[in-house]
Short mmCIF file of C-alpha atoms in Angstrom, two decimals:
data_model
loop_
_atom_site.label_atom_id
_atom_site.label_comp_id
_atom_site.label_asym_id
_atom_site.label_seq_id
_atom_site.Cartn_x
_atom_site.Cartn_y
_atom_site.Cartn_z
CA UNK A 1 -39.38 12.39 4.89
CA UNK A 2 -40.00 12.81 8.43
CA UNK A 3 -40.83 9.04 9.54
CA UNK A 4 -38.10 6.11 9.21
CA UNK A 5 -36.99 5.74 5.79
CA UNK A 6 -36.19 1.94 6.20
CA UNK A 7 -39.53 1.30 8.04
CA UNK A 8 -39.48 -2.58 6.68
CA UNK A 9 -36.18 -3.31 8.73
CA UNK A 10 -37.45 -2.69 12.37
CA UNK A 11 -33.89 -2.96 14.16
CA UNK A 12 -30.40 -3.90 14.08
CA UNK A 13 -29.59 -6.48 11.94
CA UNK A 14 -29.04 -9.73 14.21
CA UNK A 15 -26.65 -12.73 13.76
CA UNK A 16 -28.51 -15.72 12.66
CA UNK A 17 -25.88 -18.16 11.74
CA UNK A 18 -25.63 -20.45 8.33
CA UNK A 19 -29.16 -22.17 9.17
CA UNK A 20 -30.93 -18.91 9.09
CA UNK A 21 -33.60 -18.41 6.40
CA UNK A 22 -34.30 -14.65 7.15
CA UNK A 23 -32.44 -12.66 4.36
CA UNK A 24 -32.30 -9.95 6.95
CA UNK A 25 -29.69 -11.53 9.31
CA UNK A 26 -26.09 -12.09 9.33
CA UNK A 27 -25.01 -15.77 8.36
CA UNK A 28 -21.09 -15.22 9.39
CA UNK A 29 -20.46 -11.85 10.84
CA UNK A 30 -20.42 -11.38 14.19
CA UNK A 31 -18.69 -8.32 15.46
CA UNK A 32 -17.75 -9.52 18.86
CA UNK A 33 -16.52 -13.07 17.73
CA UNK A 34 -12.56 -13.35 18.68
CA UNK A 35 -10.49 -14.19 15.81
CA UNK A 36 -7.05 -14.34 16.05
CA UNK A 37 -6.95 -12.10 19.22
CA UNK A 38 -8.98 -9.58 18.05
CA UNK A 39 -12.66 -8.76 17.38
CA UNK A 40 -14.34 -9.60 14.05
CA UNK A 41 -15.37 -6.11 13.90
CA UNK A 42 -12.06 -4.87 14.49
CA UNK A 43 -10.16 -6.87 11.76
CA UNK A 44 -12.59 -5.76 9.23
CA UNK A 45 -13.27 -2.16 10.34
CA UNK A 46 -16.26 -1.65 7.68
CA UNK A 47 -17.56 1.37 6.64
CA UNK A 48 -20.52 2.46 4.22
CA UNK A 49 -20.00 5.16 1.56
CA UNK A 50 -22.57 7.70 1.28
CA UNK A 51 -22.20 8.27 -2.56
CA UNK A 52 -23.41 5.30 -4.06
CA UNK A 53 -25.88 4.63 -1.29
CA UNK A 54 -27.42 7.90 -0.83
CA UNK A 55 -26.60 10.45 -3.35
CA UNK A 56 -26.57 8.27 -6.33
CA UNK A 57 -30.07 8.06 -8.14
CA UNK A 58 -29.52 4.78 -10.02
CA UNK A 59 -28.75 6.61 -13.19
CA UNK A 60 -26.38 5.47 -16.24
CA UNK A 61 -25.39 7.07 -19.53
CA UNK A 62 -28.29 5.63 -20.92
CA UNK A 63 -30.95 6.10 -18.42
CA UNK A 64 -32.29 8.69 -15.66
CA UNK A 65 -32.34 7.36 -11.91
CA UNK A 66 -34.61 4.67 -11.02
CA UNK A 67 -33.91 4.86 -7.26
CA UNK A 68 -36.14 5.90 -4.42
CA UNK A 69 -34.15 8.94 -2.87
CA UNK A 70 -36.52 11.74 -1.98
CA UNK A 71 -33.85 14.12 -0.74
CA UNK A 72 -32.30 14.26 -4.30
CA UNK A 73 -35.46 16.42 -5.64
CA UNK A 74 -33.67 19.52 -6.95
CA UNK A 75 -36.41 21.69 -5.78
CA UNK A 76 -35.75 20.96 -2.17
CA UNK A 77 -33.60 23.64 -0.23
CA UNK A 78 -30.28 22.30 0.07
CA UNK A 79 -30.20 22.20 3.82
CA UNK A 80 -33.62 20.40 3.79
CA UNK A 81 -32.44 17.66 1.38
CA UNK A 82 -29.20 17.32 3.43
CA UNK A 83 -31.21 16.56 6.62
CA UNK A 84 -33.28 13.86 5.09
CA UNK A 85 -30.32 12.43 3.65
CA UNK A 86 -28.38 12.15 6.72
CA UNK A 87 -31.57 11.05 8.65
CA UNK A 88 -31.81 7.95 6.13
CA UNK A 89 -27.79 7.55 5.95
CA UNK A 90 -27.70 7.21 10.03
CA UNK A 91 -30.66 5.33 10.54
CA UNK A 92 -29.26 2.69 7.79
CA UNK A 93 -26.06 2.72 9.54
CA UNK A 94 -27.46 2.19 12.95
CA UNK A 95 -29.75 -0.90 11.77
CA UNK A 96 -26.69 -2.34 9.84
CA UNK A 97 -24.41 -2.13 12.90
CA UNK A 98 -21.31 -1.35 11.22
CA UNK A 99 -18.39 1.04 12.67
CA UNK A 100 -17.78 3.54 10.05
CA UNK A 101 -19.13 5.47 7.18
CA UNK A 102 -17.25 7.59 4.53
CA UNK A 103 -18.14 10.49 2.04
CA UNK A 104 -17.12 13.23 0.02
CA UNK A 105 -18.08 17.01 0.51
CA UNK A 106 -20.41 17.24 -2.53
CA UNK A 107 -22.11 13.96 -1.13
CA UNK A 108 -23.51 16.15 1.63
CA UNK A 109 -23.29 19.87 0.69
CA UNK A 110 -24.24 20.51 -3.26
CA UNK A 111 -22.45 23.59 -5.18
CA UNK A 112 -23.98 27.01 -4.45
CA UNK A 113 -23.68 29.95 -6.41
CA UNK A 114 -20.23 30.84 -5.11
CA UNK A 115 -17.49 28.73 -3.43
CA UNK A 116 -18.33 30.75 -0.39
CA UNK A 117 -21.92 30.04 -0.07
CA UNK A 118 -20.74 26.23 -0.76
CA UNK A 119 -18.62 26.55 2.00
CA UNK A 120 -21.20 27.88 4.38
CA UNK A 121 -23.44 24.87 3.43
CA UNK A 122 -20.77 22.37 4.14
CA UNK A 123 -20.16 23.82 7.60
CA UNK A 124 -23.65 23.75 8.24
CA UNK A 125 -24.26 20.09 7.20
CA UNK A 126 -21.11 19.00 8.89
CA UNK A 127 -22.61 20.25 12.07
CA UNK A 128 -25.57 18.01 11.62
CA UNK A 129 -22.93 14.94 10.85
CA UNK A 130 -21.36 15.58 13.95
CA UNK A 131 -24.53 15.39 15.66
CA UNK A 132 -25.52 12.33 14.27
CA UNK A 133 -22.19 10.58 14.90
CA UNK A 134 -22.49 11.53 18.55
CA UNK A 135 -25.99 10.06 18.75
CA UNK A 136 -24.96 6.81 16.95
CA UNK A 137 -21.72 6.06 18.19
CA UNK A 138 -20.71 5.53 14.13
CA UNK A 139 -17.46 6.93 13.17
CA UNK A 140 -15.66 8.70 10.08
CA UNK A 141 -13.15 6.10 8.52
CA UNK A 142 -12.25 8.61 5.98
CA UNK A 143 -13.32 12.13 4.17
CA UNK A 144 -12.66 13.40 0.50
CA UNK A 145 -12.94 16.02 -1.74
CA UNK A 146 -15.10 15.57 -4.84
CA UNK A 147 -12.49 16.95 -7.75
CA UNK A 148 -14.22 15.55 -10.59
CA UNK A 149 -17.74 16.12 -10.80
CA UNK A 150 -18.07 19.95 -11.63
CA UNK A 151 -17.37 21.02 -15.22
CA UNK A 152 -14.74 23.16 -13.92
CA UNK A 153 -12.63 19.72 -13.37
CA UNK A 154 -13.29 18.50 -16.76
CA UNK A 155 -9.47 18.59 -17.39
CA UNK A 156 -8.21 17.93 -14.15
CA UNK A 157 -7.99 19.20 -10.77
CA UNK A 158 -4.47 19.35 -9.51
CA UNK A 159 -3.17 18.63 -13.17
CA UNK A 160 -5.43 21.33 -14.72
CA UNK A 161 -3.41 23.56 -17.14
CA UNK A 162 -5.23 26.63 -15.47
CA UNK A 163 -3.73 27.54 -12.01
CA UNK A 164 -7.00 29.25 -11.21
CA UNK A 165 -8.64 25.74 -11.16
CA UNK A 166 -5.88 24.31 -9.15
CA UNK A 167 -6.33 26.98 -6.56
CA UNK A 168 -10.18 26.25 -6.24
CA UNK A 169 -9.43 22.55 -5.85
CA UNK A 170 -6.82 23.35 -3.08
CA UNK A 171 -9.40 25.39 -1.52
CA UNK A 172 -11.82 22.58 -1.64
CA UNK A 173 -9.53 19.94 -0.01
CA UNK A 174 -8.43 22.25 2.37
CA UNK A 175 -12.06 22.63 3.65
CA UNK A 176 -12.68 18.94 3.45
CA UNK A 177 -9.41 18.10 5.51
CA UNK A 178 -10.35 20.23 7.97
CA UNK A 179 -13.94 19.05 8.31
CA UNK A 180 -12.26 15.58 8.42
CA UNK A 181 -10.08 16.36 11.01
CA UNK A 182 -13.19 17.97 13.14
CA UNK A 183 -15.20 14.98 12.59
CA UNK A 184 -12.33 12.53 13.95
CA UNK A 185 -12.08 11.06 10.74
CA UNK A 186 -9.12 8.43 11.00
CA UNK A 187 -7.89 8.85 7.05
CA UNK A 188 -8.26 11.40 4.28
CA UNK A 189 -8.59 9.90 0.66
CA UNK A 190 -7.30 11.74 -2.58
CA UNK A 191 -8.77 10.13 -5.67
CA UNK A 192 -7.45 11.72 -9.20
CA UNK A 193 -10.51 10.97 -10.86
CA UNK A 194 -9.48 13.52 -13.75
CA UNK A 195 -5.93 13.64 -12.90
CA UNK A 196 -4.49 12.07 -16.40
CA UNK A 197 -5.48 13.08 -19.97
CA UNK A 198 -7.76 12.37 -23.07
CA UNK A 199 -5.10 12.89 -25.72
CA UNK A 200 -1.57 13.79 -25.65
CA UNK A 201 -1.92 16.16 -28.40
CA UNK A 202 -2.60 19.09 -25.68
CA UNK A 203 -1.01 17.48 -22.49
CA UNK A 204 2.48 18.45 -20.93
CA UNK A 205 3.03 15.13 -19.25
CA UNK A 206 6.03 16.74 -17.17
CA UNK A 207 4.41 19.74 -16.28
CA UNK A 208 1.28 18.09 -15.02
CA UNK A 209 3.47 15.68 -13.13
CA UNK A 210 5.16 18.34 -11.20
CA UNK A 211 1.69 20.30 -10.62
CA UNK A 212 0.25 17.06 -8.75
CA UNK A 213 3.46 16.42 -6.73
CA UNK A 214 3.23 20.20 -5.79
CA UNK A 215 -0.45 19.78 -5.04
CA UNK A 216 0.15 16.54 -2.84
CA UNK A 217 2.64 18.35 -0.98
CA UNK A 218 0.64 21.10 -0.12
CA UNK A 219 -2.26 18.84 1.39
CA UNK A 220 0.52 17.04 3.37
CA UNK A 221 1.68 20.21 4.54
CA UNK A 222 -1.56 21.65 5.69
CA UNK A 223 -2.42 18.44 7.34
CA UNK A 224 0.94 19.03 9.54
CA UNK A 225 -0.29 22.64 10.17
CA UNK A 226 -3.62 21.80 11.35
CA UNK A 227 -2.56 18.77 13.62
CA UNK A 228 -4.59 16.29 11.52
CA UNK A 229 -3.31 13.07 13.10
CA UNK A 230 -4.96 10.70 10.33
CA UNK A 231 -3.35 9.03 7.38
CA UNK A 232 -3.18 10.62 3.74
CA UNK A 233 -4.24 8.05 1.34
CA UNK A 234 -3.98 8.07 -2.65
CA UNK A 235 -6.54 5.84 -4.47
CA UNK A 236 -5.11 3.89 -7.66
CA UNK A 237 -7.21 3.81 -10.94
CA UNK A 238 -5.75 3.27 -14.33
CA UNK A 239 -8.76 4.78 -16.42
CA UNK A 240 -12.12 5.97 -16.42
CA UNK A 241 -13.25 8.52 -16.56
CA UNK A 242 -10.05 9.70 -18.21
CA UNK A 243 -8.13 7.96 -20.76
CA UNK A 244 -5.36 7.69 -18.75
CA UNK A 245 -4.78 8.49 -14.95
CA UNK A 246 -1.77 9.13 -13.40
CA UNK A 247 -2.59 7.09 -10.24
CA UNK A 248 -2.48 4.02 -12.41
CA UNK A 249 -1.73 1.36 -9.88
CA UNK A 250 0.31 0.61 -6.76
CA UNK A 251 3.54 0.41 -8.61
CA UNK A 252 3.00 3.58 -10.63
CA UNK A 253 2.07 5.60 -7.02
CA UNK A 254 5.11 4.05 -5.64
CA UNK A 255 7.49 5.46 -8.06
CA UNK A 256 5.79 9.08 -8.23
CA UNK A 257 5.75 9.13 -4.47
CA UNK A 258 9.57 8.25 -4.49
CA UNK A 259 10.53 10.77 -7.02
CA UNK A 260 8.91 13.58 -5.30
CA UNK A 261 9.77 12.76 -1.82
CA UNK A 262 6.23 11.92 -0.65
CA UNK A 263 6.80 8.36 0.14
CA UNK A 264 6.62 9.16 3.98
CA UNK A 265 3.32 11.07 3.67
CA UNK A 266 0.96 8.82 1.88
CA UNK A 267 -0.31 5.38 1.97
CA UNK A 268 -2.91 3.68 -0.56
CA UNK A 269 -6.63 3.30 -0.69
CA UNK A 270 -6.79 -0.10 -2.80
CA UNK A 271 -10.26 -0.64 -4.78
CA UNK A 272 -10.65 -4.33 -6.17
CA UNK A 273 -12.50 -3.09 -9.12
CA UNK A 274 -9.80 -0.55 -9.72
CA UNK A 275 -7.03 -3.38 -9.65
CA UNK A 276 -8.82 -5.63 -12.43
CA UNK A 277 -9.24 -2.42 -14.71
CA UNK A 278 -5.39 -2.29 -14.50
CA UNK A 279 -5.03 -5.90 -15.54
CA UNK A 280 -4.09 -7.03 -11.92
CA UNK A 281 -5.60 -9.10 -9.43
CA UNK A 282 -6.69 -7.38 -6.23
CA UNK A 283 -4.41 -9.78 -4.23
CA UNK A 284 -1.72 -8.46 -6.23
CA UNK A 285 -2.43 -4.65 -5.39
CA UNK A 286 -2.79 -5.67 -1.73
CA UNK A 287 0.46 -7.64 -1.71
CA UNK A 288 2.41 -5.04 -3.44
CA UNK A 289 1.29 -2.16 -1.28
CA UNK A 290 2.38 -4.20 1.78
CA UNK A 291 5.69 -5.08 0.20
CA UNK A 292 6.31 -1.54 -0.43
CA UNK A 293 5.10 -0.14 2.92
CA UNK A 294 2.36 1.76 1.39
CA UNK A 295 -0.57 -0.39 2.73
CA UNK A 296 -3.45 1.87 4.17
CA UNK A 297 -7.23 0.95 3.39
CA UNK A 298 -9.70 -0.76 1.11
CA UNK A 299 -12.53 -0.02 -1.06
CA UNK A 300 -14.33 -3.33 -1.26
CA UNK A 301 -16.07 -4.38 -4.63
CA UNK A 302 -15.91 -6.10 -7.56
CA UNK A 303 -16.43 -5.49 -11.59
CA UNK A 304 -17.92 -7.70 -13.95
CA UNK A 305 -15.49 -9.75 -16.10
CA UNK A 306 -17.83 -9.03 -19.11
CA UNK A 307 -17.80 -5.49 -18.57
CA UNK A 308 -14.68 -3.21 -19.04
CA UNK A 309 -15.66 -0.37 -16.85
CA UNK A 310 -15.86 0.38 -13.20
CA UNK A 311 -19.20 -1.64 -11.78
CA UNK A 312 -18.75 -1.24 -8.44
CA UNK A 313 -20.74 -4.18 -7.37
CA UNK A 314 -21.03 -5.45 -3.92
CA UNK A 315 -18.33 -8.29 -3.34
CA UNK A 316 -19.43 -11.83 -3.05
CA UNK A 317 -16.47 -13.99 -3.59
CA UNK A 318 -14.54 -15.43 -1.01
CA UNK A 319 -12.24 -17.18 -3.19
CA UNK A 320 -10.95 -13.60 -4.29
CA UNK A 321 -11.21 -11.90 -1.10
CA UNK A 322 -9.68 -14.32 1.06
CA UNK A 323 -6.13 -14.03 -0.53
CA UNK A 324 -6.10 -10.25 0.17
CA UNK A 325 -7.24 -10.71 3.73
CA UNK A 326 -4.48 -13.37 4.41
CA UNK A 327 -2.06 -10.71 3.12
CA UNK A 328 -3.60 -7.94 5.21
CA UNK A 329 -3.72 -10.37 8.37
CA UNK A 330 -0.09 -11.72 8.10
CA UNK A 331 1.27 -8.25 7.62
CA UNK A 332 -0.31 -7.10 10.92
CA UNK A 333 -3.71 -5.78 9.90
CA UNK A 334 -5.25 -2.26 9.47
CA UNK A 335 -4.03 0.32 11.54
CA UNK A 336 -6.08 3.63 10.76
CA UNK A 337 -7.44 2.11 7.49
CA UNK A 338 -10.51 -0.49 6.85
CA UNK A 339 -12.99 -2.16 4.24
CA UNK A 340 -15.20 0.77 2.86
CA UNK A 341 -17.83 -0.60 0.81
CA UNK A 342 -17.67 1.63 -2.17
CA UNK A 343 -20.55 -0.05 -3.81
CA UNK A 344 -23.64 -0.01 -6.20
CA UNK A 345 -26.75 -1.45 -6.13
CA UNK A 346 -27.92 -2.58 -9.47
CA UNK A 347 -30.51 -0.11 -11.11
CA UNK A 348 -33.20 -2.69 -11.02
CA UNK A 349 -32.86 -3.19 -7.21
CA UNK A 350 -35.67 -0.70 -6.45
CA UNK A 351 -36.79 -1.78 -3.01
CA UNK A 352 -35.27 -0.02 0.28
CA UNK A 353 -34.56 -2.89 1.94
CA UNK A 354 -32.27 -4.26 -1.19
CA UNK A 355 -29.56 -1.67 0.49
CA UNK A 356 -29.41 -4.00 3.36
CA UNK A 357 -29.65 -7.46 1.66
CA UNK A 358 -26.52 -5.96 -0.69
CA UNK A 359 -24.46 -5.11 2.30
CA UNK A 360 -25.10 -7.95 4.67
CA UNK A 361 -23.94 -10.35 1.60
CA UNK A 362 -20.91 -8.41 1.39
CA UNK A 363 -20.02 -8.12 5.02
CA UNK A 364 -20.79 -11.91 5.49
CA UNK A 365 -18.63 -12.36 2.42
CA UNK A 366 -15.83 -10.28 4.09
CA UNK A 367 -16.18 -12.13 7.36
CA UNK A 368 -15.93 -15.92 5.70
CA UNK A 369 -12.72 -14.42 3.99
CA UNK A 370 -11.16 -13.59 7.13
CA UNK A 371 -11.85 -16.68 8.65
CA UNK A 372 -10.35 -18.47 5.58
CA UNK A 373 -7.35 -16.00 5.86
CA UNK A 374 -6.74 -16.96 9.62
CA UNK A 375 -7.11 -20.74 9.02
CA UNK A 376 -4.40 -20.30 6.13
CA UNK A 377 -2.08 -18.55 8.71
CA UNK A 378 -2.61 -20.81 11.39
CA UNK A 379 -1.92 -23.76 9.12
CA UNK A 380 1.37 -22.02 8.00
CA UNK A 381 1.85 -24.36 4.69
CA UNK A 382 1.84 -21.48 2.27
CA UNK A 383 4.43 -19.44 4.48
CA UNK A 384 6.55 -22.70 5.09
CA UNK A 385 6.65 -23.66 1.50
CA UNK A 386 7.30 -19.96 0.46
CA UNK A 387 10.54 -19.87 2.96
CA UNK A 388 11.80 -22.97 1.55
CA UNK A 389 11.66 -21.88 -1.84
CA UNK A 390 13.83 -19.01 -0.98
CA UNK A 391 16.03 -20.64 1.86
CA UNK A 392 19.27 -20.42 -0.67
CA UNK A 393 19.37 -16.69 0.14
CA UNK A 394 20.41 -17.48 4.00
CA UNK A 395 23.36 -19.13 2.95
CA UNK A 396 26.81 -17.70 2.30
CA UNK A 397 26.11 -17.06 -1.35
CA UNK A 398 22.72 -15.47 -0.92
CA UNK A 399 23.87 -13.18 1.74
CA UNK A 400 26.94 -11.97 -0.25
CA UNK A 401 24.90 -11.27 -3.27
CA UNK A 402 22.42 -9.06 -1.13
CA UNK A 403 25.33 -7.56 0.84
CA UNK A 404 27.21 -6.20 -2.06
CA UNK A 405 30.11 -8.46 -1.17
CA UNK A 406 30.52 -9.97 -4.72
CA UNK A 407 30.55 -8.80 -8.35
CA UNK A 408 29.69 -10.37 -11.69
CA UNK A 409 33.26 -11.51 -11.91
CA UNK A 410 33.47 -13.20 -8.77
CA UNK A 411 30.14 -14.77 -9.18
CA UNK A 412 31.44 -15.95 -12.58
CA UNK A 413 34.48 -18.07 -10.96
CA UNK A 414 32.45 -20.85 -9.54
CA UNK A 415 30.05 -20.99 -12.38
CA UNK A 416 32.89 -21.48 -14.81
CA UNK A 417 34.53 -24.08 -12.56
CA UNK A 418 31.39 -26.34 -12.32
CA UNK A 419 31.14 -25.54 -8.77
CA UNK A 420 27.81 -23.89 -9.21
CA UNK A 421 25.39 -26.06 -11.55
CA UNK A 422 21.78 -25.50 -10.41
CA UNK A 423 18.60 -27.40 -11.59
CA UNK A 424 15.12 -25.79 -11.44
CA UNK A 425 12.83 -26.53 -8.40
CA UNK A 426 9.17 -26.70 -8.91
CA UNK A 427 7.05 -23.85 -7.73
CA UNK A 428 4.30 -26.14 -6.67
CA UNK A 429 1.60 -23.62 -7.82
CA UNK A 430 -1.01 -26.17 -8.33
CA UNK A 431 -0.33 -27.87 -4.78
CA UNK A 432 -0.69 -24.37 -3.34
CA UNK A 433 -4.07 -23.35 -4.96
CA UNK A 434 -4.88 -26.77 -3.34
CA UNK A 435 -4.10 -25.45 0.00
CA UNK A 436 -6.25 -22.54 -0.43
CA UNK A 437 -9.16 -24.53 -1.53
CA UNK A 438 -8.93 -26.99 1.51
CA UNK A 439 -8.80 -23.91 3.92
CA UNK A 440 -12.10 -22.55 2.09
CA UNK A 441 -13.87 -26.08 2.39
CA UNK A 442 -12.81 -26.51 5.76
CA UNK A 443 -14.25 -23.07 6.98
CA UNK A 444 -17.05 -24.16 5.65
CA UNK A 445 -17.39 -27.42 7.52
CA UNK A 446 -16.14 -25.84 10.86
CA UNK A 447 -18.90 -23.32 10.70
CA UNK A 448 -21.16 -25.95 9.61
CA UNK A 449 -20.51 -27.91 12.84
CA UNK A 450 -20.44 -24.89 15.51
CA UNK A 451 -23.89 -24.18 14.25
CA UNK A 452 -25.53 -27.69 14.69
CA UNK A 453 -26.61 -28.66 17.95
CA UNK A 454 -23.85 -31.32 18.56
CA UNK A 455 -21.26 -28.49 17.38
CA UNK A 456 -22.83 -25.99 19.76
CA UNK A 457 -23.17 -28.51 22.81
CA UNK A 458 -20.00 -29.33 22.43
CA UNK A 459 -18.50 -25.68 22.10
CA UNK A 460 -20.62 -24.65 25.39
#
């Protein structure tokens, strides 16, 4: 494990353009390309996760791991394994050329015999991560604690019926929040993987909500106590691994945060596959979070429509991502968040360079989706038609309703007199969908023209 792990990829992945036949080149993504006043890299803020890419062996419920990940050999000393894993991970990050990574504490530091031993291992590995970050210039988008894998968390962490387990979870989050601050992390994520229930027969819903609220309040208190300037993020998911999780979707978390006076402390880390598991489109969850003032960051992936579980596949649909990016860019873009590729190779993707092919395709999909989103914004047709649909609210009647200057009785008077007798107006959904398709096709045409010798000469 002393040599380069990805020897078949000799250097940083270059931009090749649409005409490149080299699979180890970007076809669309150019970090320095100016897009609507910002570099493409600064719009997308792409991160790679360490868990699926370097800490998952390629196992599933029916079979053991299939991947070539020598540092996962249980016979290795934990610190030796950690060094090898980080060597491979930062080699990959450097060659891929992305600005960020994300990790859980247990991705890099396994459980020891005691919590104190585990803590010492984590601190040693965080030292190693800091050194590699300094060497490569790769930054930490967010850190998080794994509060779901260990058997102690079978009944939850913050919502566990045993307060001693809640105390262990609190110690773990404290440790990882401080590690995230030390590494300059821009966010800290809480995913309630087992904050939910398997059966209501043994569950006190009201008690567990209070537990979760108090736990999140303690996290926010500690953030301020240690001076962490990053954003606290909650990641919605409706179920799996539990039957029902309390962080079901954007709307559920919004209500929870407002009930417990936490809305000023948290934003949302939205995952595409979690949105579809909740019965929503990813576009819906992004738009809902932005409307609520809770938008934070993104876990970019996709599910398989034929599977009812979280498959975490690499995103490959411009049609799906362009609308999410449209909402993000038109609202001002990311502040501390970004697109983390929370994604898994398929178990049959056994070659080491498959990890590059998967990420290259996903990043190009994000880049093309950004170009489509910007084309839609600059065209202005969607926004103009939306504004026209709500134009009546700028008149006297609409303003009086929203301002509370009228009542049911007063509104009924002109309706009964026949002075108000409206007719429904078309929502024009099909035309709007055609506008989106036109933008997708127009970007394809513009990119092809730019890549051609005539287009390139004209641009020069």
